[in-house]
Short mmCIF file of C-alpha atoms in Angstrom, two decimals:
data_model
loop_
_atom_site.label_atom_id
_atom_site.label_comp_id
_atom_site.label_asym_id
_atom_site.label_seq_id
_atom_site.Cartn_x
_atom_site.Cartn_y
_atom_site.Cartn_z
CA MET A 428 -9.17 51.35 19.96
CA THR A 429 -9.01 50.53 16.25
CA ASP A 430 -6.75 52.12 13.65
CA GLN A 431 -9.83 53.74 12.12
CA GLU A 432 -10.87 55.28 15.46
CA ILE A 433 -7.37 56.65 15.98
CA PHE A 434 -7.33 57.98 12.41
CA GLU A 435 -10.66 59.77 12.85
CA SER A 436 -9.50 61.37 16.10
CA LEU A 437 -6.14 62.33 14.62
CA ARG A 438 -7.83 63.69 11.51
CA GLY A 439 -10.11 65.86 13.64
CA ILE A 440 -7.14 67.22 15.59
CA LEU A 441 -5.22 68.05 12.42
CA ILE A 442 -8.23 69.77 10.83
CA GLU A 443 -9.24 71.78 13.90
CA THR A 444 -5.84 72.62 15.35
CA PHE A 445 -3.82 73.22 12.20
CA ASP A 446 -6.53 74.28 9.70
CA ILE A 447 -5.65 71.46 7.32
CA GLU A 448 -8.22 70.65 4.65
CA ALA A 449 -9.95 67.34 5.39
CA ASP A 450 -9.14 65.81 2.00
CA ARG A 451 -5.40 66.25 2.64
CA VAL A 452 -5.49 64.13 5.81
CA VAL A 453 -4.98 60.59 4.55
CA PRO A 454 -2.88 57.80 6.10
CA GLN A 455 -0.06 58.18 3.58
CA ALA A 456 0.19 61.99 3.98
CA LYS A 457 3.62 63.12 5.14
CA LEU A 458 3.29 65.35 8.19
CA TYR A 459 6.07 67.76 7.27
CA ASP A 460 5.90 67.76 3.47
CA ASP A 461 2.20 67.26 2.71
CA LEU A 462 0.55 68.77 5.80
CA ASP A 463 3.11 71.49 6.62
CA ILE A 464 3.49 70.36 10.24
CA ASP A 465 6.71 71.82 11.67
CA SER A 466 8.54 70.78 14.83
CA ILE A 467 6.58 73.18 17.05
CA ASP A 468 3.32 71.90 15.57
CA ALA A 469 4.50 68.35 16.22
CA VAL A 470 4.86 69.15 19.93
CA ASP A 471 1.33 70.60 19.93
CA LEU A 472 0.10 67.45 18.19
CA ILE A 473 1.67 65.22 20.85
CA VAL A 474 -0.08 67.25 23.56
CA LYS A 475 -3.42 66.96 21.73
CA LEU A 476 -2.99 63.19 21.34
CA LYS A 477 -2.48 62.59 25.07
CA PRO A 478 -6.22 62.12 25.80
CA LEU A 479 -6.38 59.34 23.18
CA VAL A 480 -4.00 57.12 25.11
CA GLY A 481 -4.67 58.52 28.57
CA LYS A 482 -1.08 59.33 29.42
CA ARG A 483 1.81 61.55 28.48
CA LEU A 484 3.32 60.49 25.18
CA PRO A 485 7.09 60.06 25.21
CA PRO A 486 8.70 62.19 22.47
CA GLU A 487 11.01 59.31 21.54
CA ALA A 488 7.95 57.33 20.42
CA PHE A 489 7.52 59.92 17.67
CA LYS A 490 11.12 60.32 16.48
CA ALA A 491 10.58 58.08 13.45
CA VAL A 492 7.08 59.36 12.65
CA ARG A 493 6.82 60.74 9.13
CA THR A 494 3.25 60.05 7.98
CA VAL A 495 -0.25 60.04 9.44
CA GLN A 496 -0.10 56.22 9.41
CA ASP A 497 3.15 56.36 11.40
CA VAL A 498 1.32 58.35 14.10
CA ILE A 499 -1.47 55.75 14.13
CA ASP A 500 1.09 52.94 14.42
CA ALA A 501 2.96 54.73 17.24
CA LEU A 502 -0.27 55.25 19.19
CA GLN A 503 -1.30 51.62 18.67
CA GLY A 504 2.13 50.55 19.93
CA LEU A 505 1.66 52.60 23.10
CA LEU A 506 -1.85 51.24 23.63
CA LYS A 507 -0.70 47.65 23.12
CA ALA A 508 2.23 48.15 25.50
CA ASP A 509 -0.16 49.48 28.15
CA ALA A 510 -2.49 46.51 27.62
CA ALA A 511 0.41 44.06 27.93
CA ASP A 512 1.64 45.80 31.10
CA ALA A 513 -1.86 45.67 32.59
CA GLU A 514 -2.23 42.00 31.69
CA ALA A 515 1.15 41.16 33.20
CA GLY A 516 0.11 42.94 36.38
CA ASP A 517 -3.01 40.78 36.63
CA LYS A 518 -1.09 37.50 36.60
CA PRO A 519 0.02 36.06 39.91
CA ALA A 520 3.74 36.20 40.55
CA ALA A 521 5.58 32.92 40.10
CA ALA A 522 6.49 31.20 43.33
CA THR A 523 10.15 31.36 44.14
CA ALA A 524 12.05 28.90 46.29
#
């Protein structure tokens, strides 16, 4: 999934769930200051993002999130970690003596 695909999905969630005007949702927008997302909204956002990555999102992955781009980066990090885990699982185990 590309950054643009994640952004479009995230943008749709922010517009539909939180009634944020589309032109306010840009990568550099600050969730709390620019988009008026509070801590309860942030929990709702994490729940809405779950289908994008196909698993429960750990809250600690979002502790440092401040902007829309930070959310995109956090989701990409989770997707890349899953891909690396899957790839590691596909490799044969090293022979041990």
